mmCIF file of C-alpha atoms and ligand atoms in Angstrom:
data_model
loop_
_atom_site.group_PDB
_atom_site.id
_atom_site.type_symbol
_atom_site.label_atom_id
_atom_site.label_comp_id
_atom_site.label_asym_id
_atom_site.label_seq_id
_atom_site.Cartn_x
_atom_site.Cartn_y
_atom_site.Cartn_z
ATOM 1 C CA MET Y 1282 96.503 104.047 121.082
ATOM 2 C CA ALA Y 1283 97.450 106.238 118.130
ATOM 3 C CA PHE Y 1284 95.965 105.331 114.755
ATOM 4 C CA LYS Y 1285 96.398 106.720 111.310
ATOM 5 C CA VAL Y 1286 93.997 106.709 108.367
ATOM 6 C CA THR Y 1287 95.031 108.219 105.035
ATOM 7 C CA PRO Y 1288 94.304 107.033 101.481
ATOM 8 C CA TRP Y 1289 97.683 105.233 101.518
ATOM 9 C CA GLU Y 1290 98.141 104.180 105.092
ATOM 10 C CA VAL Y 1291 95.905 102.648 107.728
ATOM 11 C CA SER Y 1292 97.596 101.685 110.969
ATOM 12 C CA GLY Y 1293 96.833 101.190 114.647
ATOM 13 C CA ASP Y 1294 93.535 100.539 116.326
ATOM 14 C CA VAL Y 1295 91.121 102.741 114.402
ATOM 15 C CA ASP Y 1296 88.676 104.741 116.511
ATOM 16 C CA TYR Y 1297 85.778 105.163 114.099
ATOM 17 C CA ASP Y 1298 83.946 107.704 116.244
ATOM 18 C CA LYS Y 1299 86.994 109.910 116.305
ATOM 19 C CA LEU Y 1300 87.404 109.472 112.582
ATOM 20 C CA ILE Y 1301 83.865 110.754 111.948
ATOM 21 C CA LYS Y 1302 84.790 113.913 113.857
ATOM 22 C CA GLN Y 1303 88.231 114.204 112.289
ATOM 23 C CA PHE Y 1304 86.936 113.817 108.726
ATOM 24 C CA GLY Y 1305 83.708 115.731 109.368
ATOM 25 C CA THR Y 1306 81.386 113.014 108.067
ATOM 26 C CA GLU Y 1307 78.051 111.983 109.584
ATOM 27 C CA ARG Y 1308 77.214 108.860 111.528
ATOM 28 C CA ILE Y 1309 74.593 106.569 110.004
ATOM 29 C CA ASP Y 1310 71.806 106.904 112.561
ATOM 30 C CA ASP Y 1311 68.592 104.953 113.060
ATOM 31 C CA ALA Y 1312 66.548 107.537 111.193
ATOM 32 C CA LEU Y 1313 68.724 107.118 108.095
ATOM 33 C CA LEU Y 1314 68.561 103.342 108.349
ATOM 34 C CA ARG Y 1315 64.782 103.550 108.499
ATOM 35 C CA ARG Y 1316 64.771 105.740 105.408
ATOM 36 C CA ILE Y 1317 66.937 103.246 103.509
ATOM 37 C CA GLN Y 1318 64.795 100.377 104.722
ATOM 38 C CA LYS Y 1319 61.668 102.049 103.411
ATOM 39 C CA HIS Y 1320 63.059 101.497 99.919
ATOM 40 C CA SER Y 1321 65.078 98.329 100.350
ATOM 41 C CA GLY Y 1322 62.872 96.185 102.538
ATOM 42 C CA ARG Y 1323 65.279 94.214 104.689
ATOM 43 C CA LEU Y 1324 68.542 96.034 105.395
ATOM 44 C CA HIS Y 1325 71.798 94.513 104.234
ATOM 45 C CA HIS Y 1326 73.651 92.927 107.172
ATOM 46 C CA PHE Y 1327 76.513 95.406 106.687
ATOM 47 C CA LEU Y 1328 74.006 98.130 107.603
ATOM 48 C CA ARG Y 1329 72.308 96.123 110.364
ATOM 49 C CA ARG Y 1330 75.717 95.556 111.949
ATOM 50 C CA ARG Y 1331 76.994 99.073 111.386
ATOM 51 C CA LEU Y 1332 79.912 97.871 109.282
ATOM 52 C CA PHE Y 1333 78.881 100.781 107.094
ATOM 53 C CA PHE Y 1334 78.817 103.480 109.734
ATOM 54 C CA SER Y 1335 79.337 106.903 108.185
ATOM 55 C CA HIS Y 1336 78.176 108.963 105.191
ATOM 56 C CA ARG Y 1337 77.984 112.290 103.442
ATOM 57 C CA ASP Y 1338 74.667 113.534 102.049
ATOM 58 C CA MET Y 1339 72.804 110.203 102.086
ATOM 59 C CA ASN Y 1340 69.612 112.012 102.996
ATOM 60 C CA TRP Y 1341 69.995 114.257 99.979
ATOM 61 C CA LEU Y 1342 70.543 111.196 97.808
ATOM 62 C CA ILE Y 1343 67.394 109.509 99.098
ATOM 63 C CA ASP Y 1344 65.489 112.758 98.494
ATOM 64 C CA GLN Y 1345 66.605 112.610 94.856
ATOM 65 C CA HIS Y 1346 65.598 108.956 94.630
ATOM 66 C CA GLU Y 1347 62.193 109.791 96.053
ATOM 67 C CA LYS Y 1348 61.777 112.545 93.489
ATOM 68 C CA GLY Y 1349 62.242 109.847 90.878
ATOM 69 C CA ARG Y 1350 65.587 111.096 89.568
ATOM 70 C CA GLU Y 1351 67.957 108.613 88.001
ATOM 71 C CA TRP Y 1352 71.194 108.228 89.903
ATOM 72 C CA ALA Y 1353 74.351 106.143 89.737
ATOM 73 C CA LEU Y 1354 76.853 104.358 91.931
ATOM 74 C CA TYR Y 1355 80.597 104.824 91.691
ATOM 75 C CA THR Y 1356 83.362 102.910 93.408
ATOM 76 C CA GLY Y 1357 86.914 101.962 92.558
ATOM 77 C CA ARG Y 1358 90.036 100.011 93.195
ATOM 78 C CA GLY Y 1359 93.739 100.779 93.049
ATOM 79 C CA PRO Y 1360 95.133 97.695 91.286
ATOM 80 C CA SER Y 1361 98.333 97.066 93.219
ATOM 81 C CA GLY Y 1362 97.842 93.313 93.574
ATOM 82 C CA HIS Y 1363 95.175 90.637 93.577
ATOM 83 C CA THR Y 1364 91.824 91.361 95.182
ATOM 84 C CA HIS Y 1365 91.495 90.315 98.815
ATOM 85 C CA LEU Y 1366 88.447 89.929 101.029
ATOM 86 C CA GLY Y 1367 88.846 93.457 102.407
ATOM 87 C CA HIS Y 1368 88.307 94.889 98.930
ATOM 88 C CA LEU Y 1369 85.199 92.799 98.381
ATOM 89 C CA ILE Y 1370 83.358 94.303 101.358
ATOM 90 C CA PRO Y 1371 82.418 97.647 99.779
ATOM 91 C CA TRP Y 1372 81.934 95.918 96.407
ATOM 92 C CA MET Y 1373 79.406 93.421 97.757
ATOM 93 C CA PHE Y 1374 77.513 96.223 99.398
ATOM 94 C CA THR Y 1375 77.614 98.220 96.185
ATOM 95 C CA LYS Y 1376 76.160 95.231 94.319
ATOM 96 C CA TRP Y 1377 73.316 95.122 96.816
ATOM 97 C CA LEU Y 1378 72.661 98.850 96.327
ATOM 98 C CA SER Y 1379 72.711 98.429 92.565
ATOM 99 C CA ASP Y 1380 70.167 95.584 92.725
ATOM 100 C CA THR Y 1381 68.007 97.183 95.383
ATOM 101 C CA PHE Y 1382 67.748 100.610 93.804
ATOM 102 C CA ASN Y 1383 68.083 99.471 90.210
ATOM 103 C CA VAL Y 1384 71.014 101.774 89.423
ATOM 104 C CA PRO Y 1385 74.223 101.297 87.398
ATOM 105 C CA LEU Y 1386 77.716 101.155 88.854
ATOM 106 C CA TYR Y 1387 80.759 102.922 87.432
ATOM 107 C CA PHE Y 1388 83.872 101.091 88.586
ATOM 108 C CA GLN Y 1389 87.225 102.859 88.303
ATOM 109 C CA LEU Y 1390 90.503 100.944 88.180
ATOM 110 C CA THR Y 1391 93.321 103.349 88.887
ATOM 111 C CA ASP Y 1392 96.377 101.772 87.328
ATOM 112 C CA ASP Y 1393 97.841 105.281 86.997
ATOM 113 C CA GLU Y 1394 97.477 105.858 90.740
ATOM 114 C CA LYS Y 1395 99.183 102.644 91.799
ATOM 115 C CA PHE Y 1396 102.010 103.221 89.320
ATOM 116 C CA LEU Y 1397 102.548 106.724 90.699
ATOM 117 C CA PHE Y 1398 102.306 105.795 94.372
ATOM 118 C CA LYS Y 1399 104.089 102.423 94.525
ATOM 119 C CA GLU Y 1400 107.819 102.692 94.220
ATOM 120 C CA THR Y 1401 108.381 99.272 92.680
ATOM 121 C CA LEU Y 1402 105.192 98.648 90.687
ATOM 122 C CA SER Y 1403 105.536 99.051 86.916
ATOM 123 C CA LEU Y 1404 102.722 100.516 84.848
ATOM 124 C CA GLU Y 1405 102.374 97.193 83.029
ATOM 125 C CA GLU Y 1406 101.945 95.343 86.322
ATOM 126 C CA ALA Y 1407 99.378 97.829 87.617
ATOM 127 C CA ASN Y 1408 97.440 97.578 84.355
ATOM 128 C CA GLY Y 1409 97.574 93.779 84.520
ATOM 129 C CA PHE Y 1410 96.111 93.816 88.027
ATOM 130 C CA ALA Y 1411 93.407 96.225 86.841
ATOM 131 C CA HIS Y 1412 92.241 93.512 84.449
ATOM 132 C CA GLU Y 1413 92.494 90.842 87.156
ATOM 133 C CA ASN Y 1414 90.623 92.944 89.739
ATOM 134 C CA ALA Y 1415 87.862 93.689 87.229
ATOM 135 C CA LEU Y 1416 87.079 89.950 87.133
ATOM 136 C CA ASP Y 1417 86.269 89.986 90.847
ATOM 137 C CA MET Y 1418 83.720 92.758 90.448
ATOM 138 C CA ILE Y 1419 82.099 91.009 87.485
ATOM 139 C CA ALA Y 1420 82.042 87.754 89.483
ATOM 140 C CA LEU Y 1421 79.747 89.389 92.032
ATOM 141 C CA GLY Y 1422 77.016 88.953 89.424
ATOM 142 C CA PHE Y 1423 76.611 92.246 87.588
ATOM 143 C CA SER Y 1424 75.098 92.305 84.136
ATOM 144 C CA PRO Y 1425 77.011 94.360 81.533
ATOM 145 C CA LYS Y 1426 74.092 96.802 81.519
ATOM 146 C CA ARG Y 1427 74.614 97.636 85.159
ATOM 147 C CA LEU Y 1428 78.406 97.611 85.482
ATOM 148 C CA LYS Y 1429 80.624 100.000 83.542
ATOM 149 C CA ILE Y 1430 84.341 99.628 84.100
ATOM 150 C CA LEU Y 1431 86.829 102.446 83.574
ATOM 151 C CA ILE Y 1432 90.563 101.786 83.507
ATOM 152 C CA ASP Y 1433 92.353 105.108 83.885
ATOM 153 C CA THR Y 1434 95.109 104.614 81.306
ATOM 154 C CA GLU Y 1435 92.719 102.965 78.834
ATOM 155 C CA HIS Y 1436 89.892 105.474 79.232
ATOM 156 C CA ALA Y 1437 92.255 108.419 79.164
ATOM 157 C CA GLY Y 1438 90.585 109.911 76.079
ATOM 158 C CA LEU Y 1439 87.330 110.217 77.971
ATOM 159 C CA MET Y 1440 88.780 111.022 81.373
ATOM 160 C CA TYR Y 1441 91.668 113.384 80.773
ATOM 161 C CA PRO Y 1442 89.674 116.379 79.513
ATOM 162 C CA GLU Y 1443 87.439 116.068 82.578
ATOM 163 C CA ALA Y 1444 90.373 115.585 84.945
ATOM 164 C CA ILE Y 1445 91.981 118.851 83.853
ATOM 165 C CA ARG Y 1446 88.727 120.707 84.491
ATOM 166 C CA VAL Y 1447 88.949 119.422 88.052
ATOM 167 C CA ALA Y 1448 92.703 120.003 88.345
ATOM 168 C CA LYS Y 1449 92.342 123.647 87.374
ATOM 169 C CA LYS Y 1450 90.286 124.224 90.530
ATOM 170 C CA ILE Y 1451 92.718 122.571 92.954
ATOM 171 C CA THR Y 1452 95.759 124.422 94.218
ATOM 172 C CA TYR Y 1453 98.974 122.866 95.418
ATOM 173 C CA SER Y 1454 98.340 124.265 98.868
ATOM 174 C CA THR Y 1455 94.993 122.417 99.028
ATOM 175 C CA THR Y 1456 96.549 119.053 98.114
ATOM 176 C CA LYS Y 1457 99.349 119.689 100.580
ATOM 177 C CA ALA Y 1458 96.869 120.372 103.355
ATOM 178 C CA VAL Y 1459 94.614 117.426 102.495
ATOM 179 C CA PHE Y 1460 97.200 114.787 101.627
ATOM 180 C CA GLY Y 1461 100.373 115.997 103.329
ATOM 181 C CA PHE Y 1462 102.372 116.252 100.088
ATOM 182 C CA THR Y 1463 105.869 117.707 100.240
ATOM 183 C CA ASN Y 1464 108.472 119.017 97.801
ATOM 184 C CA ASP Y 1465 109.646 115.446 97.233
ATOM 185 C CA THR Y 1466 106.222 114.228 96.085
ATOM 186 C CA ASN Y 1467 106.187 113.387 92.377
ATOM 187 C CA ILE Y 1468 103.846 115.632 90.424
ATOM 188 C CA GLY Y 1469 101.740 112.699 89.171
ATOM 189 C CA GLN Y 1470 100.615 112.090 92.738
ATOM 190 C CA ILE Y 1471 99.673 115.719 93.141
ATOM 191 C CA PHE Y 1472 97.505 115.556 90.003
ATOM 192 C CA TYR Y 1473 95.999 112.164 90.755
ATOM 193 C CA THR Y 1474 93.076 113.240 92.977
ATOM 194 C CA SER Y 1475 91.537 114.916 89.909
ATOM 195 C CA MET Y 1476 91.379 111.504 88.166
ATOM 196 C CA GLN Y 1477 89.525 110.012 91.120
ATOM 197 C CA ALA Y 1478 86.924 112.794 90.873
ATOM 198 C CA VAL Y 1479 86.095 112.092 87.227
ATOM 199 C CA PRO Y 1480 83.827 109.018 87.547
ATOM 200 C CA ALA Y 1481 81.559 111.135 89.775
ATOM 201 C CA MET Y 1482 81.003 113.321 86.675
ATOM 202 C CA ILE Y 1483 80.818 110.606 84.017
ATOM 203 C CA PRO Y 1484 77.154 109.593 84.545
ATOM 204 C CA SER Y 1485 76.110 113.229 84.041
ATOM 205 C CA ILE Y 1486 78.377 113.618 81.015
ATOM 206 C CA LEU Y 1487 76.963 110.495 79.374
ATOM 207 C CA ALA Y 1488 73.343 111.400 80.151
ATOM 208 C CA GLY Y 1489 73.715 115.042 79.144
ATOM 209 C CA LYS Y 1490 72.039 116.091 82.385
ATOM 210 C CA LYS Y 1491 72.883 116.101 86.070
ATOM 211 C CA VAL Y 1492 72.873 112.613 87.557
ATOM 212 C CA PRO Y 1493 73.354 112.253 91.339
ATOM 213 C CA VAL Y 1494 76.134 109.872 92.333
ATOM 214 C CA LEU Y 1495 76.626 107.784 95.473
ATOM 215 C CA ILE Y 1496 80.118 106.488 96.260
ATOM 216 C CA PRO Y 1497 80.351 103.514 98.634
ATOM 217 C CA HIS Y 1498 83.919 103.164 99.872
ATOM 218 C CA ALA Y 1499 86.159 102.409 102.827
ATOM 219 C CA ILE Y 1500 86.556 105.550 104.941
ATOM 220 C CA ASP Y 1501 90.261 106.029 104.050
ATOM 221 C CA GLN Y 1502 89.291 107.394 100.604
ATOM 222 C CA ASP Y 1503 87.262 110.256 102.051
ATOM 223 C CA PRO Y 1504 90.014 112.894 101.581
ATOM 224 C CA HIS Y 1505 89.804 112.458 97.787
ATOM 225 C CA PHE Y 1506 86.061 112.943 97.830
ATOM 226 C CA ARG Y 1507 86.267 115.927 100.168
ATOM 227 C CA VAL Y 1508 88.256 117.586 97.406
ATOM 228 C CA ALA Y 1509 85.863 116.348 94.705
ATOM 229 C CA ARG Y 1510 82.840 117.625 96.617
ATOM 230 C CA ASP Y 1511 84.474 121.013 96.869
ATOM 231 C CA VAL Y 1512 85.329 121.240 93.170
ATOM 232 C CA LEU Y 1513 82.406 119.629 91.336
ATOM 233 C CA PRO Y 1514 79.797 122.323 92.045
ATOM 234 C CA LYS Y 1515 82.265 124.879 90.685
ATOM 235 C CA ILE Y 1516 82.309 123.152 87.305
ATOM 236 C CA GLY Y 1517 78.620 122.359 86.925
ATOM 237 C CA TYR Y 1518 78.068 119.086 88.793
ATOM 238 C CA GLU Y 1519 76.377 118.079 92.033
ATOM 239 C CA LYS Y 1520 78.427 116.964 95.015
ATOM 240 C CA PRO Y 1521 78.596 113.179 95.127
ATOM 241 C CA ALA Y 1522 77.140 111.535 98.234
ATOM 242 C CA SER Y 1523 79.139 108.809 99.935
ATOM 243 C CA ILE Y 1524 78.707 105.935 102.361
ATOM 244 C CA HIS Y 1525 81.658 104.569 104.300
ATOM 245 C CA CYS Y 1526 82.651 101.208 105.713
ATOM 246 C CA ARG Y 1527 85.121 100.076 108.346
ATOM 247 C CA PHE Y 1528 88.224 98.136 107.391
ATOM 248 C CA LEU Y 1529 88.169 94.389 107.417
ATOM 249 C CA PRO Y 1530 90.901 93.679 109.981
ATOM 250 C CA ALA Y 1531 94.104 91.967 108.923
ATOM 251 C CA LEU Y 1532 94.169 88.287 109.896
ATOM 252 C CA TYR Y 1533 96.779 89.074 112.418
ATOM 253 C CA GLU Y 1534 95.668 91.730 114.909
ATOM 254 C CA GLY Y 1535 96.047 95.414 114.044
ATOM 255 C CA GLY Y 1536 95.575 97.530 110.940
ATOM 256 C CA LYS Y 1537 93.540 96.655 107.884
ATOM 257 C CA MET Y 1538 93.938 93.723 105.563
ATOM 258 C CA SER Y 1539 96.857 94.714 103.367
ATOM 259 C CA ALA Y 1540 97.685 93.354 99.941
ATOM 260 C CA SER Y 1541 101.386 93.939 100.512
ATOM 261 C CA VAL Y 1542 101.624 91.672 103.587
ATOM 262 C CA SER Y 1543 100.431 88.477 101.974
ATOM 263 C CA HIS Y 1544 99.977 86.213 104.992
ATOM 264 C CA THR Y 1545 97.662 88.700 106.702
ATOM 265 C CA ALA Y 1546 95.314 88.786 103.720
ATOM 266 C CA ILE Y 1547 93.052 86.229 102.058
ATOM 267 C CA TYR Y 1548 92.955 86.704 98.317
ATOM 268 C CA THR Y 1549 90.068 85.782 96.071
ATOM 269 C CA THR Y 1550 92.610 83.682 94.172
ATOM 270 C CA ASP Y 1551 93.716 81.661 97.243
ATOM 271 C CA THR Y 1552 93.189 77.908 97.227
ATOM 272 C CA ALA Y 1553 91.091 76.197 99.903
ATOM 273 C CA LYS Y 1554 94.276 74.938 101.477
ATOM 274 C CA GLN Y 1555 95.868 78.378 101.577
ATOM 275 C CA VAL Y 1556 92.739 79.760 103.256
ATOM 276 C CA ARG Y 1557 92.768 76.967 105.823
ATOM 277 C CA ASP Y 1558 96.464 77.393 106.555
ATOM 278 C CA LYS Y 1559 96.290 81.180 106.837
ATOM 279 C CA VAL Y 1560 93.277 81.185 109.145
ATOM 280 C CA ASN Y 1561 94.654 78.412 111.332
ATOM 281 C CA LYS Y 1562 98.095 79.875 111.561
ATOM 282 C CA TYR Y 1563 97.556 83.639 111.585
ATOM 283 C CA ALA Y 1564 93.976 84.557 112.525
ATOM 284 C CA PHE Y 1565 94.303 86.370 115.831
ATOM 285 C CA SER Y 1566 92.385 84.459 118.463
ATOM 286 C CA GLY Y 1567 90.304 85.753 121.363
ATOM 287 C CA GLY Y 1568 90.504 82.321 122.937
ATOM 288 C CA ARG Y 1569 92.273 81.422 126.184
ATOM 289 C CA ALA Y 1570 95.735 79.948 126.558
ATOM 290 C CA THR Y 1571 94.531 76.490 127.568
ATOM 291 C CA VAL Y 1572 91.402 74.487 126.864
ATOM 292 C CA GLU Y 1573 90.600 74.341 130.593
ATOM 293 C CA GLU Y 1574 90.819 78.078 130.986
ATOM 294 C CA HIS Y 1575 88.789 78.591 127.810
ATOM 295 C CA ARG Y 1576 86.027 76.265 129.022
ATOM 296 C CA LYS Y 1577 85.931 78.147 132.307
ATOM 297 C CA LYS Y 1578 86.191 81.754 131.177
ATOM 298 C CA GLY Y 1579 85.164 81.607 127.514
ATOM 299 C CA GLY Y 1580 86.642 83.449 124.525
ATOM 300 C CA ASP Y 1581 86.354 87.085 123.547
ATOM 301 C CA PRO Y 1582 84.612 87.393 120.154
ATOM 302 C CA ASP Y 1583 85.200 91.138 120.030
ATOM 303 C CA ILE Y 1584 88.951 90.773 119.616
ATOM 304 C CA ASP Y 1585 88.806 87.460 117.755
ATOM 305 C CA VAL Y 1586 89.551 88.019 114.073
ATOM 306 C CA SER Y 1587 87.724 84.869 112.927
ATOM 307 C CA PHE Y 1588 84.590 86.057 114.673
ATOM 308 C CA GLN Y 1589 85.021 89.535 113.200
ATOM 309 C CA TYR Y 1590 85.186 87.990 109.732
ATOM 310 C CA LEU Y 1591 81.989 86.085 110.399
ATOM 311 C CA THR Y 1592 80.227 89.376 111.114
ATOM 312 C CA TYR Y 1593 80.946 90.165 107.459
ATOM 313 C CA PHE Y 1594 80.464 86.748 105.912
ATOM 314 C CA GLU Y 1595 77.732 85.104 108.017
ATOM 315 C CA GLU Y 1596 74.531 86.835 106.984
ATOM 316 C CA ASP Y 1597 72.272 84.933 109.343
ATOM 317 C CA ASP Y 1598 71.892 86.992 112.534
ATOM 318 C CA LYS Y 1599 70.656 84.041 114.609
ATOM 319 C CA ARG Y 1600 73.524 81.827 113.577
ATOM 320 C CA LEU Y 1601 76.040 84.576 114.290
ATOM 321 C CA GLN Y 1602 74.529 85.167 117.716
ATOM 322 C CA SER Y 1603 74.644 81.477 118.584
ATOM 323 C CA ILE Y 1604 78.314 81.317 117.574
ATOM 324 C CA ARG Y 1605 78.973 84.352 119.770
ATOM 325 C CA ASP Y 1606 77.128 82.792 122.709
ATOM 326 C CA ASP Y 1607 78.934 79.483 122.390
ATOM 327 C CA TYR Y 1608 82.313 81.125 122.085
ATOM 328 C CA GLU Y 1609 81.735 83.451 125.024
ATOM 329 C CA SER Y 1610 80.504 80.666 127.239
ATOM 330 C CA GLY Y 1611 83.523 78.513 126.474
ATOM 331 C CA LYS Y 1612 81.448 75.831 124.788
ATOM 332 C CA MET Y 1613 83.110 76.575 121.446
ATOM 333 C CA LEU Y 1614 86.887 76.447 121.165
ATOM 334 C CA SER Y 1615 89.032 78.727 119.057
ATOM 335 C CA GLY Y 1616 89.833 75.909 116.619
ATOM 336 C CA GLU Y 1617 86.137 75.194 116.144
ATOM 337 C CA LEU Y 1618 85.419 78.838 115.456
ATOM 338 C CA LYS Y 1619 88.206 78.902 112.901
ATOM 339 C CA ALA Y 1620 86.786 75.789 111.246
ATOM 340 C CA ILE Y 1621 83.421 77.532 110.823
ATOM 341 C CA LEU Y 1622 85.096 80.511 109.211
ATOM 342 C CA ILE Y 1623 87.257 78.383 106.922
ATOM 343 C CA GLU Y 1624 84.257 76.478 105.675
ATOM 344 C CA LYS Y 1625 82.275 79.681 105.155
ATOM 345 C CA LEU Y 1626 85.070 81.382 103.210
ATOM 346 C CA ASN Y 1627 85.952 78.369 101.103
ATOM 347 C CA ARG Y 1628 82.356 77.785 100.155
ATOM 348 C CA PHE Y 1629 82.153 81.357 98.993
ATOM 349 C CA LEU Y 1630 85.521 81.317 97.224
ATOM 350 C CA VAL Y 1631 84.942 78.137 95.214
ATOM 351 C CA LYS Y 1632 81.891 79.705 93.580
ATOM 352 C CA HIS Y 1633 83.542 83.078 93.271
ATOM 353 C CA GLN Y 1634 86.565 81.618 91.513
ATOM 354 C CA GLU Y 1635 84.371 79.813 88.990
ATOM 355 C CA LYS Y 1636 82.525 83.025 88.153
ATOM 356 C CA ARG Y 1637 85.792 84.913 88.118
ATOM 357 C CA GLU Y 1638 87.261 82.625 85.466
ATOM 358 C CA LYS Y 1639 84.112 82.823 83.359
ATOM 359 C CA ALA Y 1640 84.387 86.610 83.501
ATOM 360 C CA ARG Y 1641 87.751 86.526 81.730
ATOM 361 C CA THR Y 1642 86.317 86.217 78.245
ATOM 362 C CA ARG Y 1643 83.471 88.611 79.014
ATOM 363 C CA LEU Y 1644 85.511 91.492 80.405
ATOM 364 C CA ASP Y 1645 85.275 93.451 77.181
ATOM 365 C CA LYS Y 1646 81.470 93.651 77.510
ATOM 366 C CA TYR Y 1647 81.863 95.512 80.781
ATOM 367 C CA LEU Y 1648 84.419 98.099 79.736
ATOM 368 C CA LEU Y 1649 82.746 101.470 79.331
ATOM 369 C CA LYS Y 1650 82.351 102.386 75.686
ATOM 370 C CA ALA Y 1651 81.792 106.071 75.254
HETATM 371 N N1 LIG M 478 92.209 105.228 95.423
HETATM 372 C C1 LIG M 478 91.537 103.967 95.553
HETATM 373 C C2 LIG M 478 92.553 102.895 96.036
HETATM 374 O O1 LIG M 478 93.691 103.143 96.233
HETATM 375 C C3 LIG M 478 90.923 103.515 94.256
HETATM 376 C C4 LIG M 478 89.663 104.258 93.930
HETATM 377 C C5 LIG M 478 89.430 105.040 92.832
HETATM 378 C C6 LIG M 478 88.449 104.257 94.682
HETATM 379 N N2 LIG M 478 88.181 105.530 92.843
HETATM 380 C C7 LIG M 478 87.543 105.067 93.957
HETATM 381 C C8 LIG M 478 88.056 103.632 95.862
HETATM 382 C C9 LIG M 478 86.220 105.266 94.417
HETATM 383 C C10 LIG M 478 86.765 103.841 96.318
HETATM 384 C C11 LIG M 478 85.856 104.636 95.610
HETATM 385 O O2 LIG M 478 92.185 101.765 96.212
#
């Protein structure tokens, strides 16, 4: 089946092996996992389960770490709506990296991007969501020392001079080839990729020396960083390394979780009842048509969206395996599997929402002051 992965569209049944070839990234192999594990102790379950599956220059980054160089993390979010679970995946992993390697995170909120790319989103709305989305990152438990938030339109004084240094090295024909822009594309979109390169330079700018940067992100953003990796060495910076995750599937089969199709996404702001209703009603099931058939033949966890979500949200490998076994054997019904997921998500969300509200008055402490 055909699939498409660009920074603005993910559709179809994504073949991640093909994508590695198409984008020219590297698979995360056992040797790399062992290298990470040497420093981290136990591997994060996103690595154990290959939910992070691809990278650029991770070995170089670990070399730098082993040489004792300071480095930094960078990730971001285009604030087009409330945060959903799909967004949290790379963020949770980034938090783990920050804790494990004792490095700061620069978090970019691209209100400019979403204004330029979304026909009906006003700049005020995009900026409002930037502030809302920031709360979700803070809620993951960062201290203000470790998390530095940049909002493009509010950090323009810092970012713009750096963005034009990048922009000067990118031709229209490059952006056309990388992003498929046409004569109808507004010129803000054409410029935008230079803004997304800037946080990869900021740690070096602030430190007054070269600071290696690792960017954890969902694989769809790779085209931006391909461009950034090409340009940065030309203007005095090192290429950022990156590590890429799969997309959390939409509740209903096919494509990634999308903020614009609200019933296929679970938001961090959803109530327990909304979560229950969405999972029960929409989560694509790998169960059989009737209970009898299910008991006889068992369900298929590999196409079951609730099970897929548990691979992200159930950290305990043994528990996950026993759920898989019970579902496959027909002992566990689709409704029971959904109930496990609902309870898991709601337990997480209740705590998250508390922390998220507390973050509201503390946001200012996290905004980068430079
Ligand atoms: N372009 C990304 C989006 O639409 C936002 C973003 C900016 C980002 N910088 C990033 C994502 C760095 C990942 C890593 O969501």
